[in-house]
mmCIF file of C-alpha atoms in Angstrom:
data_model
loop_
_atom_site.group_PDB
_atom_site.id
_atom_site.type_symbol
_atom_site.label_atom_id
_atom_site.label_comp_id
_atom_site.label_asym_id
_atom_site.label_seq_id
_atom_site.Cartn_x
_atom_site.Cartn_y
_atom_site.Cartn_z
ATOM 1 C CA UNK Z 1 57.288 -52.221 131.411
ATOM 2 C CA UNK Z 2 60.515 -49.931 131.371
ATOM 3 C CA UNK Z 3 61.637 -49.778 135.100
ATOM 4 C CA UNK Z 4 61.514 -45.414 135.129
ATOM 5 C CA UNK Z 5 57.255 -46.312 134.066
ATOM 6 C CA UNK Z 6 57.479 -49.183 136.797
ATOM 7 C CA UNK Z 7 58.866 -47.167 139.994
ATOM 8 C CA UNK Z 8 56.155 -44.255 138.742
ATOM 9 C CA UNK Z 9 53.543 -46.728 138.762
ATOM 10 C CA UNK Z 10 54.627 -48.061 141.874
ATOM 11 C CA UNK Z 11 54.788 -44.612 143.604
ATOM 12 C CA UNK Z 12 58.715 -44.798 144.180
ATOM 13 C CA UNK Z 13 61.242 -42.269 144.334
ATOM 14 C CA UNK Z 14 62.314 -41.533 140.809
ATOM 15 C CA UNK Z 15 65.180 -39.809 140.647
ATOM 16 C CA UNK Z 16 66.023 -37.123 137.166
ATOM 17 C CA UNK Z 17 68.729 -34.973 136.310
ATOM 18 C CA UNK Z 18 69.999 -31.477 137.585
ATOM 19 C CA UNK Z 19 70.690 -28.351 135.230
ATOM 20 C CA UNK Z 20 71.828 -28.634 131.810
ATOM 21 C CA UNK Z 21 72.028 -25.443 130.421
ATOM 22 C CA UNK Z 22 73.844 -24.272 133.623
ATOM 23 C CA UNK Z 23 75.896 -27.374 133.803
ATOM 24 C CA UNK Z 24 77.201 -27.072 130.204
ATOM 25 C CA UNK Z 25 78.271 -23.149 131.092
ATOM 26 C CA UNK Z 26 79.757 -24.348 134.379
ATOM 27 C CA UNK Z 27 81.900 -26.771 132.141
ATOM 28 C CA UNK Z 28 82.793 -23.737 129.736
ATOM 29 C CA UNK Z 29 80.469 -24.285 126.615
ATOM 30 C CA UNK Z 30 79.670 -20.909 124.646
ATOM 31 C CA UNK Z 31 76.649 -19.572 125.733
ATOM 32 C CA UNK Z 32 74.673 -18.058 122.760
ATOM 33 C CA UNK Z 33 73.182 -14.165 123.148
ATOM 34 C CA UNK Z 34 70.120 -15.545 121.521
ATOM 35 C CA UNK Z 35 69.474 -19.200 121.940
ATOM 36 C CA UNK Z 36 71.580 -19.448 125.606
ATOM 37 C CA UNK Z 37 72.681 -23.142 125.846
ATOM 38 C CA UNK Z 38 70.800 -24.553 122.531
ATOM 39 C CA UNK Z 39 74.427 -23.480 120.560
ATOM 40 C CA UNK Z 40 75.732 -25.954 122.608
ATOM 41 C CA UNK Z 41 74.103 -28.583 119.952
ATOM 42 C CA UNK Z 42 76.063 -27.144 117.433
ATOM 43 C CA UNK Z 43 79.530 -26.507 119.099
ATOM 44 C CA UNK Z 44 79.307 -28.619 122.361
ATOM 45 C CA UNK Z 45 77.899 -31.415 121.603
ATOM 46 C CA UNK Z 46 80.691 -34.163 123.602
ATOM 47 C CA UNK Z 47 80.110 -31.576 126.650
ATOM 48 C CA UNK Z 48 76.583 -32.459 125.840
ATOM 49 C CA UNK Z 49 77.544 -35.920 126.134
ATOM 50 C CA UNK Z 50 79.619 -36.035 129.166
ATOM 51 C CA UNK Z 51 77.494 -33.786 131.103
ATOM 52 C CA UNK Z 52 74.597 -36.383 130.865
ATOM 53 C CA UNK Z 53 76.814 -39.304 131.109
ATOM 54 C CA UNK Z 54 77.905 -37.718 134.611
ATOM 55 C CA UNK Z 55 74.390 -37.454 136.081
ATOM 56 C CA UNK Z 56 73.374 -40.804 134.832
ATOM 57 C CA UNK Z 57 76.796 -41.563 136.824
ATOM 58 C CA UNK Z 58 75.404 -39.617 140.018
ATOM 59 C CA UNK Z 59 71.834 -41.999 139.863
ATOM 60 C CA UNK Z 60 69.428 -40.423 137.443
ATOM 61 C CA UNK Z 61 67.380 -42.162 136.056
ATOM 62 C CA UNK Z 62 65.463 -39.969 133.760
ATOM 63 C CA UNK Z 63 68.217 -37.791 131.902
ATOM 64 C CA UNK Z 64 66.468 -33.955 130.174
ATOM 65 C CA UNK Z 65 67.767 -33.598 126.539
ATOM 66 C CA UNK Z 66 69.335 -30.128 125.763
ATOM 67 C CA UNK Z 67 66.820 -28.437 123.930
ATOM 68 C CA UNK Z 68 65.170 -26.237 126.328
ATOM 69 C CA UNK Z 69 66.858 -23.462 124.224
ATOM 70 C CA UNK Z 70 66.907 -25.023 121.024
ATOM 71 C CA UNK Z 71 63.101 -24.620 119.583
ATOM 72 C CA UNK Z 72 62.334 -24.311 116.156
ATOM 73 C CA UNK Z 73 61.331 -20.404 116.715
ATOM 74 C CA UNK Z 74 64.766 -19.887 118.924
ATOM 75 C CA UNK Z 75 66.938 -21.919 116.122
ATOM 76 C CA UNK Z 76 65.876 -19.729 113.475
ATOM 77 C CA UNK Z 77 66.301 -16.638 114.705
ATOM 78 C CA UNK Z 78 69.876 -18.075 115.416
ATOM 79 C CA UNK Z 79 69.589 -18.684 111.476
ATOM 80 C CA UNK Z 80 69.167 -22.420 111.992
ATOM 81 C CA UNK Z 81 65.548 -22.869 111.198
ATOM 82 C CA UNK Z 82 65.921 -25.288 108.685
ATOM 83 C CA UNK Z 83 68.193 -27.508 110.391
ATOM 84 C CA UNK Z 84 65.401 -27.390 113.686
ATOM 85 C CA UNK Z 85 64.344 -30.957 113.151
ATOM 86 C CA UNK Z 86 67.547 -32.702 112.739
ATOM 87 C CA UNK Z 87 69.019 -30.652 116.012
ATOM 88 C CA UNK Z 88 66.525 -31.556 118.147
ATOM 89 C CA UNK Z 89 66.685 -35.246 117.052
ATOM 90 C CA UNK Z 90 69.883 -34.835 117.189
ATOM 91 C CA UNK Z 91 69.957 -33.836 121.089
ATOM 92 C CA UNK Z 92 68.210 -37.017 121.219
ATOM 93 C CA UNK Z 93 71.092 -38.952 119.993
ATOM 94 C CA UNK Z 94 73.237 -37.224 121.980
ATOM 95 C CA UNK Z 95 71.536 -38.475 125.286
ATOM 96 C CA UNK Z 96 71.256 -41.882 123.672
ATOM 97 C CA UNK Z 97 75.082 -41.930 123.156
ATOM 98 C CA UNK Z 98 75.134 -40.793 127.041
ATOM 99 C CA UNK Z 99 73.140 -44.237 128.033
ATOM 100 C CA UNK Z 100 74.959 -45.989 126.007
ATOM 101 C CA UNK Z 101 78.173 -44.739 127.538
ATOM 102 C CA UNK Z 102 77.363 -45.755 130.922
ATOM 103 C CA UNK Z 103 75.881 -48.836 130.496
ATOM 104 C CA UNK Z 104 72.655 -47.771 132.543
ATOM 105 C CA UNK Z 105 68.823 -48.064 130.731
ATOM 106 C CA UNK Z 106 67.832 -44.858 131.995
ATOM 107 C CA UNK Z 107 65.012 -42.891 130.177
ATOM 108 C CA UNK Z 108 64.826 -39.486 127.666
ATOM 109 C CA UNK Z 109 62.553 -36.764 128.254
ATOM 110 C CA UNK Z 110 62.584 -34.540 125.589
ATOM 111 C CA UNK Z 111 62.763 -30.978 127.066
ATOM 112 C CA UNK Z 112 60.292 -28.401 125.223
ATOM 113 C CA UNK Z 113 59.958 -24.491 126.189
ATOM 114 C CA UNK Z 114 58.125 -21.227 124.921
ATOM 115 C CA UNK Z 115 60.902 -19.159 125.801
ATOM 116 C CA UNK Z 116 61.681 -16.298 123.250
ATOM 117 C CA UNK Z 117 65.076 -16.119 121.534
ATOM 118 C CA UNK Z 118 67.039 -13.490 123.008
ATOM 119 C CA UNK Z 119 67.665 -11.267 126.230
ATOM 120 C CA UNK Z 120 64.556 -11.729 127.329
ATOM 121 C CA UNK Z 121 63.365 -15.728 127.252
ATOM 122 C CA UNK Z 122 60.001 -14.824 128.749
ATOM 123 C CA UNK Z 123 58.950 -12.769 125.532
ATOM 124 C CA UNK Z 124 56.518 -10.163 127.316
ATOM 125 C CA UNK Z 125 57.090 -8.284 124.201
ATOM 126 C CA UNK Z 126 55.698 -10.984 121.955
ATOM 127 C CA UNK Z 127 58.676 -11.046 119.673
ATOM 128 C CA UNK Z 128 56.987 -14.788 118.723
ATOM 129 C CA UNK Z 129 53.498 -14.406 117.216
ATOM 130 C CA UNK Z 130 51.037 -17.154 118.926
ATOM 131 C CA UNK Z 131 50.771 -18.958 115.282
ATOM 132 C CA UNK Z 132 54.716 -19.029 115.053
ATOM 133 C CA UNK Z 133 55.080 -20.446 118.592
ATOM 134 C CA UNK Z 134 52.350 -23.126 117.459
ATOM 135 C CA UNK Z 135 53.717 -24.131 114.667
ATOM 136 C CA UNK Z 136 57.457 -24.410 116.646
ATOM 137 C CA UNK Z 137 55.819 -26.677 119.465
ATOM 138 C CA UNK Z 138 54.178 -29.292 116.884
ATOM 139 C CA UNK Z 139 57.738 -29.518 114.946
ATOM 140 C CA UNK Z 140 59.663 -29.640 118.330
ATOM 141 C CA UNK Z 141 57.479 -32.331 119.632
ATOM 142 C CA UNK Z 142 57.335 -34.420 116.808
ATOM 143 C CA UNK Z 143 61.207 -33.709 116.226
ATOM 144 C CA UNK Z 144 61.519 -35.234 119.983
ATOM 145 C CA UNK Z 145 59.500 -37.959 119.071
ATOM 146 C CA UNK Z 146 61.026 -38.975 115.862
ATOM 147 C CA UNK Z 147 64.451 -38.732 118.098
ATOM 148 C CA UNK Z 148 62.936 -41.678 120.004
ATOM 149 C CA UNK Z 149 62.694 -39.819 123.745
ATOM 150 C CA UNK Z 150 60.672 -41.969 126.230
ATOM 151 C CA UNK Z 151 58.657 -38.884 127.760
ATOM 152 C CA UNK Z 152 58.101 -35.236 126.883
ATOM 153 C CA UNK Z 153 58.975 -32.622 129.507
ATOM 154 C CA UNK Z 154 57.775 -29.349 129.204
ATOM 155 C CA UNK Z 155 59.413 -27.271 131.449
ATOM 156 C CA UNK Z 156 59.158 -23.375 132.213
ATOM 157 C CA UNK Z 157 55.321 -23.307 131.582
ATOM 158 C CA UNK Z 158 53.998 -20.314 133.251
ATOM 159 C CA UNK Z 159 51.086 -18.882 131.251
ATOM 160 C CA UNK Z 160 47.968 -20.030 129.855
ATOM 161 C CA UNK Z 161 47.431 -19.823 126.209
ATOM 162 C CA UNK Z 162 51.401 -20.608 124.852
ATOM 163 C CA UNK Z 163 51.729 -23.472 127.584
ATOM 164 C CA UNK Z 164 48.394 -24.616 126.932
ATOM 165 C CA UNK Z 165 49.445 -24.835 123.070
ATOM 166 C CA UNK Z 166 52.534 -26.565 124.067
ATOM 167 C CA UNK Z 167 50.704 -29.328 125.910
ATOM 168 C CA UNK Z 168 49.005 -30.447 123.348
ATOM 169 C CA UNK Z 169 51.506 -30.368 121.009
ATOM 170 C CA UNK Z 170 52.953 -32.968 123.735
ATOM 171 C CA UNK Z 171 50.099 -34.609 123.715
ATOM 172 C CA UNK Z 172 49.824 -35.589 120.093
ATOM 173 C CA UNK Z 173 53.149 -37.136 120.072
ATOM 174 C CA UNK Z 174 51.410 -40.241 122.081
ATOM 175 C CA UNK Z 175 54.360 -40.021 124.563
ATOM 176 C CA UNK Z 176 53.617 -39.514 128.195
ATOM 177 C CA UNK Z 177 53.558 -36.056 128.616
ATOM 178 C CA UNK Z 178 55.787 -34.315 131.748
ATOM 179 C CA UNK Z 179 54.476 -30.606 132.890
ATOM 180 C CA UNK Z 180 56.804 -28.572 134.477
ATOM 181 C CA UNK Z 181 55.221 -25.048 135.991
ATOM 182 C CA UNK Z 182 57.548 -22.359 137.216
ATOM 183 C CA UNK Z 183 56.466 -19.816 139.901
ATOM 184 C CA UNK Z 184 57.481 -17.136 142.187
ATOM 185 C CA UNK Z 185 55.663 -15.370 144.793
ATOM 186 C CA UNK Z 186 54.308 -11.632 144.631
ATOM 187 C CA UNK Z 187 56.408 -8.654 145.020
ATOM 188 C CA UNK Z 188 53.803 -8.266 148.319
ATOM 189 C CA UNK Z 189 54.178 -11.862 149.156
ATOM 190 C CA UNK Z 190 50.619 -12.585 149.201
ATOM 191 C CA UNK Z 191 50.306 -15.083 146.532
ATOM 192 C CA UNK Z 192 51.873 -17.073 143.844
ATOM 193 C CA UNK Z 193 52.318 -15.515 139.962
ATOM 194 C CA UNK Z 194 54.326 -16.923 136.850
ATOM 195 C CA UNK Z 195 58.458 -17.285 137.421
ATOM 196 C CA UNK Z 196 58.577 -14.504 134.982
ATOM 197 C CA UNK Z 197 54.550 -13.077 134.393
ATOM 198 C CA UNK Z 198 53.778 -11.659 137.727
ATOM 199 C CA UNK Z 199 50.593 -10.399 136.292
ATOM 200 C CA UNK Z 200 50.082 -13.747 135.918
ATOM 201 C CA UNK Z 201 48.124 -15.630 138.992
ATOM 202 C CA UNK Z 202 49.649 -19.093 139.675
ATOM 203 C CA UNK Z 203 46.233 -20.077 140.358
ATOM 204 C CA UNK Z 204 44.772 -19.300 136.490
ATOM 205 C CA UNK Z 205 47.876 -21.153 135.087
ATOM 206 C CA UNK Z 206 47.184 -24.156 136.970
ATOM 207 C CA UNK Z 207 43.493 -23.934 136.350
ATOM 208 C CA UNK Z 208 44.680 -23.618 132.390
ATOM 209 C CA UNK Z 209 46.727 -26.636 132.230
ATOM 210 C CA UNK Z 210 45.470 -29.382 134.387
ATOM 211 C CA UNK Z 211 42.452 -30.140 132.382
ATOM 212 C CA UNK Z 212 44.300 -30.459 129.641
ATOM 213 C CA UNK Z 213 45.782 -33.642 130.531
ATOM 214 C CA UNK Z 214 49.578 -34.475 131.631
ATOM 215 C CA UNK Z 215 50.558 -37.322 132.890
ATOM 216 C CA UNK Z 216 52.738 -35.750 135.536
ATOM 217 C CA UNK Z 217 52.803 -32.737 137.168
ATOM 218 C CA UNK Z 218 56.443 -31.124 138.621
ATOM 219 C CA UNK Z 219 56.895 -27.593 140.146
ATOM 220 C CA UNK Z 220 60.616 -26.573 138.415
ATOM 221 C CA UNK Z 221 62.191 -24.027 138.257
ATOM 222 C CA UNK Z 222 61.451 -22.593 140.577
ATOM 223 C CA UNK Z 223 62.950 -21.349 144.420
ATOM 224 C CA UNK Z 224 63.072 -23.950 147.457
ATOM 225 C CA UNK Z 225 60.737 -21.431 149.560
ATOM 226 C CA UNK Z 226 58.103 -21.467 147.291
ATOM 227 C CA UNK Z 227 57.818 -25.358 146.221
ATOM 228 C CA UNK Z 228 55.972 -26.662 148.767
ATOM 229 C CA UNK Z 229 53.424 -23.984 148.599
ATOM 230 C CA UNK Z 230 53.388 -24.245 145.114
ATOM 231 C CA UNK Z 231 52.826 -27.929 145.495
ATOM 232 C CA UNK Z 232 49.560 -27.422 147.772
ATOM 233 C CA UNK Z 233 48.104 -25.505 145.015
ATOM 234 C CA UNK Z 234 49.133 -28.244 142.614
ATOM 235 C CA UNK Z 235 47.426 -30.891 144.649
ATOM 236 C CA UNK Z 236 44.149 -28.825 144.900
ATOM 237 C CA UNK Z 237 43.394 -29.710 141.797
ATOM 238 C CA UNK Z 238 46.133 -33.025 140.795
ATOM 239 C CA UNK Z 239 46.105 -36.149 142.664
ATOM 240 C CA UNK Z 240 48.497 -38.009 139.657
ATOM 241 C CA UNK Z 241 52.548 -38.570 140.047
ATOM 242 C CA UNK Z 242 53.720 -35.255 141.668
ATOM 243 C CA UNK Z 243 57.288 -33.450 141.078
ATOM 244 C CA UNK Z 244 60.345 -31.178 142.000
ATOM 245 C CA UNK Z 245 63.002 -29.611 140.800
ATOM 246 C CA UNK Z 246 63.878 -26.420 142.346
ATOM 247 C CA UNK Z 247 66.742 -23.289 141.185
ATOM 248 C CA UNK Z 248 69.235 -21.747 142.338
ATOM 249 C CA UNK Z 249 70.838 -18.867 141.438
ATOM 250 C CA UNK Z 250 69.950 -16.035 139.185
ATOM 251 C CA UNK Z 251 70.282 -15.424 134.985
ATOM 252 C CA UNK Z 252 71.536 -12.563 133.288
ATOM 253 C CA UNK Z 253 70.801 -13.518 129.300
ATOM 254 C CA UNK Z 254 72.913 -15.542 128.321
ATOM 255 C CA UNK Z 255 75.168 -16.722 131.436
ATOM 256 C CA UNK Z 256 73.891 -18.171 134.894
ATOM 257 C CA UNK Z 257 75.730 -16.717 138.215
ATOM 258 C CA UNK Z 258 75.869 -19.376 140.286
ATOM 259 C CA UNK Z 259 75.369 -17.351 143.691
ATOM 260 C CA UNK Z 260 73.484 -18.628 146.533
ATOM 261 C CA UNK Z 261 73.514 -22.339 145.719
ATOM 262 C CA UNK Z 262 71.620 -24.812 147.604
ATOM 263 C CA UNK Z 263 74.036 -27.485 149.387
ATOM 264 C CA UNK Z 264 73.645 -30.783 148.349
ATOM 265 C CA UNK Z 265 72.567 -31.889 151.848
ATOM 266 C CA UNK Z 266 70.187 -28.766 152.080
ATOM 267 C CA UNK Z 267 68.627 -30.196 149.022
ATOM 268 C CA UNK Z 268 67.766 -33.496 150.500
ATOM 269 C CA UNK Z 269 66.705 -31.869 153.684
ATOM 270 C CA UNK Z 270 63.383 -29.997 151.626
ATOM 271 C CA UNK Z 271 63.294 -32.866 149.450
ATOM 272 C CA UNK Z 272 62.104 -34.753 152.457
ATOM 273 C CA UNK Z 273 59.555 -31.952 152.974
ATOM 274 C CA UNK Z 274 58.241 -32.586 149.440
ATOM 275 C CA UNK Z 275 57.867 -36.446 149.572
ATOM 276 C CA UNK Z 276 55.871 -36.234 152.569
ATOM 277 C CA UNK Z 277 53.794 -33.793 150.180
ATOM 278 C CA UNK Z 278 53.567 -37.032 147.703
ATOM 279 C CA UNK Z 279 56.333 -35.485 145.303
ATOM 280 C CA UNK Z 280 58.074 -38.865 143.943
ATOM 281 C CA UNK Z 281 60.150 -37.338 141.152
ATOM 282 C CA UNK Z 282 63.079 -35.169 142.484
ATOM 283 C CA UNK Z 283 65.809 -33.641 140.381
ATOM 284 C CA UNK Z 284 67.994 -30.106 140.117
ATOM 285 C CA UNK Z 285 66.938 -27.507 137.841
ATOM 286 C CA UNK Z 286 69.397 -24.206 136.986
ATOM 287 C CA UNK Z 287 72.590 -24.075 139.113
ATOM 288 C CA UNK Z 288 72.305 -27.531 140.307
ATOM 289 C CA UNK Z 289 74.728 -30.155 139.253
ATOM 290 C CA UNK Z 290 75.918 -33.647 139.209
ATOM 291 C CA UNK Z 291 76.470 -33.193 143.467
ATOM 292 C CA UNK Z 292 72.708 -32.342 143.872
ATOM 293 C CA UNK Z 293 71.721 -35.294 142.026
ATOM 294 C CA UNK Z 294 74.113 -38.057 143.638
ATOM 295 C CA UNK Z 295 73.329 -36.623 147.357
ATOM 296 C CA UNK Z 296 69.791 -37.254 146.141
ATOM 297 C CA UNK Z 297 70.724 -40.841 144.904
ATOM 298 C CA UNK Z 298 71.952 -41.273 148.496
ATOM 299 C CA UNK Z 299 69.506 -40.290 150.422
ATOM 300 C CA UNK Z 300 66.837 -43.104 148.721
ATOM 301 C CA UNK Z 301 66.397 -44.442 152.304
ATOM 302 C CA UNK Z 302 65.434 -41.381 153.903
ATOM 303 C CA UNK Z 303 63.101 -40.030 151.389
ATOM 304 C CA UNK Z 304 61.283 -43.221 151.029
ATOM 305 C CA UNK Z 305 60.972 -42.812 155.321
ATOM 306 C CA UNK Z 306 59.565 -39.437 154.461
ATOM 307 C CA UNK Z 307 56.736 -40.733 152.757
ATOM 308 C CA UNK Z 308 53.040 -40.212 153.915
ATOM 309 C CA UNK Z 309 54.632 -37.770 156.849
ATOM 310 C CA UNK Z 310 52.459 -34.955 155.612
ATOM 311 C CA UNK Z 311 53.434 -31.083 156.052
#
C-alpha cells in the first residue's frame, strides 16, 4: 500500500502542497489573460519543476499538478485545444520529474477545475456551454490518468450541476477521487454560499456532491474564518477522510496580490482547530507557499496532540 493511502487509512496527518498558480507568479512566470497559470505549461515548465520540487523539500507529501488552469475548454480558447491531452499529461511528467528530483515517493493528484477561460474564472456568464464543459472534464480526467497521477483533486467546486459533472468524470478514471469545495459567507453573514456563486447556498452544493461519491472531502480555497464552519456543514453529512487548505489574499484576473497573508505559525495555530474537527489532510491553497507547508511539516507533533480535542 503506497504510504500517502497508508497514513489516510490510518487517520494520520497527511500533509499536501501550498499554491501553485500563485507560487509560479511569485517566482515570476507569465501569467496568461486567459488561462492564468496553465501558460506556465508551455513557457514555465522548470519553474513548474522547481516549485514542486521545493514543497516536496518543505514535507509534502501529496504534490497538486499545474493544471487547475489548463482544461481542455481553457487550452483552447488559448488556441491549444488540440494539444489539451498531451499538456495535461504533460503536467504530470513534470511533477514526476519533481519526485524524482528529490528523491522522496510522494504522490500526484491531478488538479481538475470548471473555471472559465478568461477575466472571469467563475463563468456566471456561461461563456462554456454545459456539453463543452462535459466533454473537457472526461478528456482532462482521462488525460490525468493516462499521465499516471495517484489521485484526482478537484478543486474550486462550488456549484451543483458543472461540479457534479466533474465528479464523475473523476470517478470514471478508477482513481481515488479528491473533492475540494470553496465557500464564502453571505454579504449579511448569515450563512455560507459558493466562493464565487453567492446565489448559491453552501448547503445545496454539499447536498449535490456528497452522494455522488468522493473519497475525500477538503474545504479549499477558501478563507481561515470560514473553514471550520464550513467543515461542520461538511461533517453533517461526511464522516470519510476530512480536509483543508485555506487562501489568502485576493485575485485580480490574471495576477494574485499577495496582501494579508496568513503567517506560517498562524497557519498551524487554526490548523490545530481543524484536526480537532477530524481534518487529517492540511495544505496551502492561493498565496501560500513553500513556508506554510514546512511550518506545517513541523508542527506534526502538535497537530497529532490536537486530535479528538473537538471545537
Amino acid at each position: 500500500m503506497p504510504a500517502w493511502k497508508d497514513k489516510l487509512d490510518r487517520g494520520d496527518i497527511l500533509i499536501i502542497d501550498g499554491a501553485m498558480g500563485t507560487e509560479l507568479e511569485r517566482r515570476g512566470a507569465e501569467m496568461h489573460k486567459l488561462t492564468w497559470a496553465g501558460a506556465a505549461l508551455i513557457k514555465h515548465p522548470e519553474i513548474i519543476v522547481d516549485a514542486h520540487a521545493d514543497y516536496i523539500h518543505a514535507g509534502a507529501e501529496v504534490i497538486i499538478t499545474n493544471t487547475f488552469g489548463a482544461s481542455p475548454h481553457m487550452l483552447n480558447a488559448m488556441g491549444y485545444g488540440d494539444r489539451a491531452a498531451e499538456l495535461i499529461s504533460g503536467a504530470v511528467d513534470l511533477a514526476k520529474r519533481a519526485r524524482d528530483k528529490t528523491g522522496r515517493d510522494v504522490a500526484i493528484a491531478g488538479s481538475i477545475s470548471t473555471m472559465a477561460a478568461g477575466g472571469d474564472l467563475a463563468d456566471p456568464g456561461n461563456r462554456h456551454s454545459d456539453e463543452e464543459i462535459e466533454d473537457s472534464m472526461n478528456l482532462m480526467a482521462r488525460a490525468l490518468a493516462d499521465g499516471g497521477c495517484d489521485m484526482i483533486a478537484l478543486e474550486m467546486m462550488q456549484d451543483t450541476i458543472r461540479a457534479a459533472t466533474a465528479l464523475e468524470a473523476a470517478k470514471g478514471t478508477g482513481l481515488p477521487v479528491w473533492l475540494g469545495l470553496t465557500c464564502a459567507r453571505s454579504k449579511d453573514g448569515s450563512e455560507l454560499v459558493a466562493f464565487d456563486y453567492p446565489d448559491i447556498r453552501f448547503d445545496d452544493v454539499v447536498d449535490a456532491l456528497i452522494p455522488i461519491g468522493p473519497d475525500v472531502v477538503s474545504v479549499m480555497h477558501s478563507d481561515v474564518d470560514v473553514t471550520s464552519v464550513a467543515l461542520e456543514r461538511v461533517k453533517r453529512d461526511w464522516s470519510g477522510p476530512l480536509g483543508t487548505y485555506p487562501e489568502a489574499g485576493y485575485f485580480e484576473m490574471p495576477h494574485w496580490n499577495f496582501v494579508d497573508i496568513i503567517e506560517p505559525s498562524d497557519l498551524v495555530e487554526r490548523a490545530k482547530q481543524w484536526v480537532s474537527q477530524d481534518v487529517t489532510i492540511l495544505g496551502g491553497c492561493c498565496g501560500l507557499g513553500p513556508d506554510h507547508i514546512r511550518a506545517l511539516d513541523a508542527a506534526r507533533p502538535q497537530l497529532e496532540a490536537a486530535r479528538g480535542v473537538g471545537p
